[in-house]
Amino acid sequence: MTDPRAASRPTQAVILAGGQGSRLRPYTDDRPKPMVEIPGTGTPIIGHQLGWLAEEGVTDVVVSCGHLADVLENWLASADLPLKVTTVVETEPLGRGGGLKYAAAHLPHPERAWYATNGDIWTRFSLRDMADFHTERDAVATLALARPRIPWGAVQTDGFGHITDFIEAPPTTYEINAGVYVFSPEFAGLLPERGDHERTTFPHLARERRLAGFPIPQGAYWRAIDTAKDLTEAAKELAALGR
């Protein structure tokens, strides 16, 4: 039996891949951040993202390029990809919100919902479930929420100041923006031509209760690749998962 919710799930997405990745140098001296390979996989971050999107029913992706755009475009042109990819390059800096608006203008179906993800996020969870969550809440935008691990050991104490336990790298008690989104068609029209949508569009939608947060399921893999240490940790985690 066909799931009646399937018709409202996006089949198109934007990947924001224009960052310089200064904290990932020297890996990003000759390639943009999404082209950095996770040790042991032989595939750049964006390759894993495109595979995940295809598994989740996406057929068309717009990749917004910037820093060393030609390296990314050449790889996309030569790779055997599981979906159709279009690249766009900002001729001048538009900011995160303006860049997202510019990329969204190149989606094949502007009248339909769409996913978006930052180009440095490596994750695996059900985008279909996230899209259903978005629809059920009548949201204009839905953010995936993660609880990353604190990079230090934590200490538990009792009411008298005695240390009762040590916990190595526990999950934070706060949820953060995980860099993966579901957007309704009207969202693109709310984005600024220039500037940061997280300071303008998102707060506006939050006040109207049209901004939703989808917690990434416990046990699902998620990591932002910001530093060389993140690359090392991602490789260890994947080895432990047997991937």
Coordinates of C-alpha atoms in Angstrom, one line a residue:
M1 CA 0.0 0.0 0.0
T2 CA 1.3 3.5 -0.9
D3 CA 2.0 5.8 2.0
P4 CA -0.2 8.8 1.6
R5 CA 2.4 11.0 3.1
A6 CA 4.9 10.2 0.4
A7 CA 3.5 12.9 -2.0
S8 CA 4.5 15.7 0.4
R9 CA 8.1 14.5 0.9
P10 CA 10.8 16.5 -1.0
T11 CA 12.6 15.0 -3.9
Q12 CA 14.9 18.0 -4.3
A13 CA 17.7 19.5 -2.1
V14 CA 20.3 22.2 -1.8
I15 CA 23.8 21.5 -0.5
L16 CA 25.7 24.6 0.8
A17 CA 29.3 23.9 -0.2
G18 CA 30.9 27.3 -0.5
G19 CA 32.8 27.5 2.8
Q20 CA 36.6 28.0 2.9
G21 CA 37.1 25.5 5.8
S22 CA 40.0 27.5 7.3
R23 CA 40.0 25.3 10.4
L24 CA 40.6 22.2 8.2
R25 CA 43.8 23.4 6.7
P26 CA 46.0 22.0 5.2
Y27 CA 43.3 19.7 3.8
T28 CA 41.4 22.6 2.3
D29 CA 44.4 24.4 0.8
D30 CA 43.6 22.8 -2.6
R31 CA 40.0 21.8 -2.3
P32 CA 36.7 23.1 -0.8
K33 CA 35.6 21.7 2.6
P34 CA 33.0 19.2 1.2
M35 CA 35.7 17.7 -1.0
V36 CA 37.8 16.6 2.0
E37 CA 37.8 12.8 2.3
I38 CA 37.1 10.9 5.5
P39 CA 40.2 8.7 6.2
G40 CA 39.6 5.1 5.1
T41 CA 36.5 5.8 2.9
G42 CA 38.0 7.1 -0.3
T43 CA 35.0 9.4 -0.8
P44 CA 34.6 13.1 0.0
I45 CA 32.1 14.4 2.4
I46 CA 29.8 15.6 -0.4
G47 CA 29.9 12.1 -2.0
H48 CA 28.5 10.6 1.2
Q49 CA 25.8 13.3 1.4
L50 CA 24.7 12.7 -2.2
G51 CA 24.4 9.0 -1.5
W52 CA 22.3 9.6 1.6
L53 CA 20.0 12.0 -0.2
A54 CA 19.5 9.6 -3.0
E55 CA 18.6 6.8 -0.5
E56 CA 16.0 9.2 1.0
G57 CA 14.2 9.7 -2.3
V58 CA 15.9 12.8 -3.6
T59 CA 16.4 13.0 -7.4
D60 CA 17.7 16.6 -7.9
V61 CA 20.3 18.5 -6.0
V62 CA 21.6 22.1 -6.4
V63 CA 25.1 22.5 -5.0
S64 CA 26.1 26.0 -4.1
C65 CA 29.8 26.4 -4.7
G66 CA 32.3 29.1 -3.6
H67 CA 35.8 28.5 -2.5
L68 CA 37.8 26.5 -5.1
A69 CA 34.5 25.9 -6.9
D70 CA 36.2 24.4 -10.0
V71 CA 37.6 21.5 -7.9
L72 CA 34.2 20.6 -6.7
E73 CA 32.6 21.0 -10.1
N74 CA 35.2 18.9 -11.8
W75 CA 34.7 16.1 -9.3
L76 CA 30.9 16.2 -9.7
A77 CA 31.3 16.1 -13.5
S78 CA 33.4 13.0 -13.4
A79 CA 31.8 11.1 -10.6
D80 CA 29.1 8.4 -11.0
L81 CA 26.3 10.1 -9.1
P82 CA 23.0 8.5 -8.0
L83 CA 21.0 11.7 -8.8
K84 CA 21.0 14.8 -10.9
V85 CA 23.3 17.6 -9.7
T86 CA 23.3 21.2 -10.8
T87 CA 26.0 23.6 -9.5
V88 CA 25.7 27.4 -8.9
V89 CA 28.5 29.8 -8.0
E90 CA 27.9 33.1 -6.3
T91 CA 29.5 35.9 -8.2
E92 CA 29.7 38.0 -5.0
P93 CA 29.3 37.1 -1.4
L94 CA 25.6 37.0 -0.5
G95 CA 25.8 35.7 3.1
R96 CA 24.3 32.4 4.3
G97 CA 20.7 33.5 3.7
G98 CA 21.3 35.2 0.4
G99 CA 23.3 32.2 -0.8
L100 CA 20.6 29.8 0.2
K101 CA 18.0 32.0 -1.7
Y102 CA 20.2 32.1 -4.8
A103 CA 20.6 28.3 -4.8
A104 CA 16.9 27.7 -4.2
A105 CA 16.1 29.7 -7.3
H106 CA 17.7 26.9 -9.3
L107 CA 15.6 24.1 -7.9
P108 CA 13.6 22.3 -10.6
H109 CA 10.3 22.5 -8.7
P110 CA 10.0 25.8 -6.8
E111 CA 6.4 25.0 -6.0
R112 CA 7.4 21.9 -3.9
A113 CA 9.1 21.4 -0.6
W114 CA 12.9 20.9 -0.4
Y115 CA 15.7 19.7 1.8
A116 CA 18.9 21.6 2.5
T117 CA 22.1 20.7 4.3
N118 CA 25.4 22.3 5.1
G119 CA 28.3 20.9 3.1
D120 CA 30.3 19.8 6.1
I121 CA 27.7 17.6 7.8
W122 CA 28.0 13.8 7.7
T123 CA 24.9 12.1 9.0
R124 CA 22.5 9.2 8.6
F125 CA 18.9 9.4 9.7
S126 CA 15.5 9.2 8.1
L127 CA 14.8 12.4 6.1
R128 CA 11.4 10.9 5.2
D129 CA 10.5 10.9 9.0
M130 CA 11.8 14.5 9.2
A131 CA 9.6 15.5 6.2
D132 CA 6.5 13.9 7.8
F133 CA 7.3 15.7 11.1
H134 CA 7.5 19.0 9.2
T135 CA 4.2 18.4 7.5
E136 CA 2.4 17.3 10.6
R137 CA 3.4 20.6 12.4
D138 CA 2.4 22.8 9.4
A139 CA 5.9 24.3 9.6
V140 CA 7.5 26.6 7.0
A141 CA 11.0 25.4 8.1
T142 CA 12.2 22.5 10.2
L143 CA 15.6 22.1 11.6
A144 CA 17.2 18.8 12.5
L145 CA 18.5 19.0 16.1
A146 CA 21.5 17.1 17.4
R147 CA 23.1 16.6 20.9
P148 CA 26.8 16.5 20.1
R149 CA 29.2 15.0 22.6
I150 CA 31.2 17.4 24.8
P151 CA 34.9 16.9 23.9
W152 CA 36.0 16.7 27.5
G153 CA 35.3 14.4 30.4
A154 CA 32.5 15.6 32.7
V155 CA 32.3 15.3 36.5
Q156 CA 29.2 14.6 38.6
T157 CA 29.0 15.9 42.1
D158 CA 26.5 15.5 45.0
G159 CA 24.8 18.2 47.0
F160 CA 27.8 18.3 49.4
G161 CA 30.4 18.9 46.7
H162 CA 31.8 15.4 46.6
I163 CA 32.7 14.0 43.2
T164 CA 30.5 10.9 42.6
D165 CA 31.4 10.0 39.0
F166 CA 33.4 10.7 35.9
I167 CA 31.8 10.6 32.4
E168 CA 33.9 10.5 29.3
A169 CA 32.6 12.8 26.5
P170 CA 28.9 12.9 27.5
P171 CA 26.2 14.3 25.2
T172 CA 25.4 17.9 25.8
T173 CA 22.1 18.7 27.5
Y174 CA 21.4 21.2 24.8
E175 CA 20.1 20.6 21.3
I176 CA 21.9 22.4 18.5
N177 CA 21.0 23.2 14.9
A178 CA 22.4 20.1 13.1
G179 CA 22.7 21.8 9.7
V180 CA 20.0 19.7 7.9
Y181 CA 16.6 21.3 7.0
V182 CA 13.2 20.8 5.5
F183 CA 11.7 23.9 3.8
S184 CA 8.2 24.5 2.5
P185 CA 7.9 26.2 -0.9
E186 CA 7.2 29.6 0.6
F187 CA 10.4 29.6 2.6
A188 CA 12.6 30.8 -0.3
G189 CA 10.5 34.0 -0.6
L190 CA 11.2 34.8 3.1
L191 CA 15.0 34.6 2.7
P192 CA 17.0 37.9 2.5
E193 CA 18.7 38.8 -0.7
R194 CA 21.9 39.3 1.4
G195 CA 22.7 38.4 4.9
D196 CA 22.1 35.6 7.4
H197 CA 18.7 34.0 7.6
E198 CA 19.4 32.6 11.1
R199 CA 19.3 36.2 12.3
T200 CA 16.3 37.3 10.3
T201 CA 14.1 34.6 8.8
F202 CA 14.4 31.9 11.5
P203 CA 13.6 34.3 14.5
H204 CA 10.6 35.6 12.5
L205 CA 9.2 32.1 11.9
A206 CA 9.9 31.1 15.5
R207 CA 7.8 34.0 16.8
E208 CA 4.9 32.8 14.5
R209 CA 5.4 29.2 15.7
R210 CA 6.1 28.2 12.1
L211 CA 9.7 26.9 12.9
A212 CA 9.9 23.3 14.0
G213 CA 12.8 21.2 15.5
F214 CA 13.2 17.5 14.6
P215 CA 15.4 15.7 17.1
I216 CA 17.8 13.3 15.3
P217 CA 16.9 9.8 16.6
Q218 CA 19.1 8.5 19.4
G219 CA 21.8 6.3 18.0
A220 CA 21.7 7.9 14.5
Y221 CA 25.1 9.0 13.2
W222 CA 25.8 12.7 13.1
R223 CA 29.0 14.8 12.9
A224 CA 30.0 18.2 11.7
I225 CA 33.4 18.1 10.0
D226 CA 35.1 21.3 11.2
T227 CA 38.6 20.3 12.2
A228 CA 41.3 17.7 11.5
K229 CA 40.3 16.1 14.8
D230 CA 36.7 15.6 13.5
L231 CA 38.1 13.7 10.5
T232 CA 40.0 11.4 12.8
E233 CA 37.1 10.9 15.1
A234 CA 34.7 10.2 12.2
A235 CA 37.1 7.5 10.9
K236 CA 37.2 5.9 14.3
E237 CA 33.4 6.0 14.7
L238 CA 32.8 4.5 11.3
A239 CA 35.3 1.8 11.9
A240 CA 33.5 1.0 15.2
L241 CA 30.1 0.9 13.3
G242 CA 31.6 -1.4 10.7
R243 CA 31.0 0.9 7.8

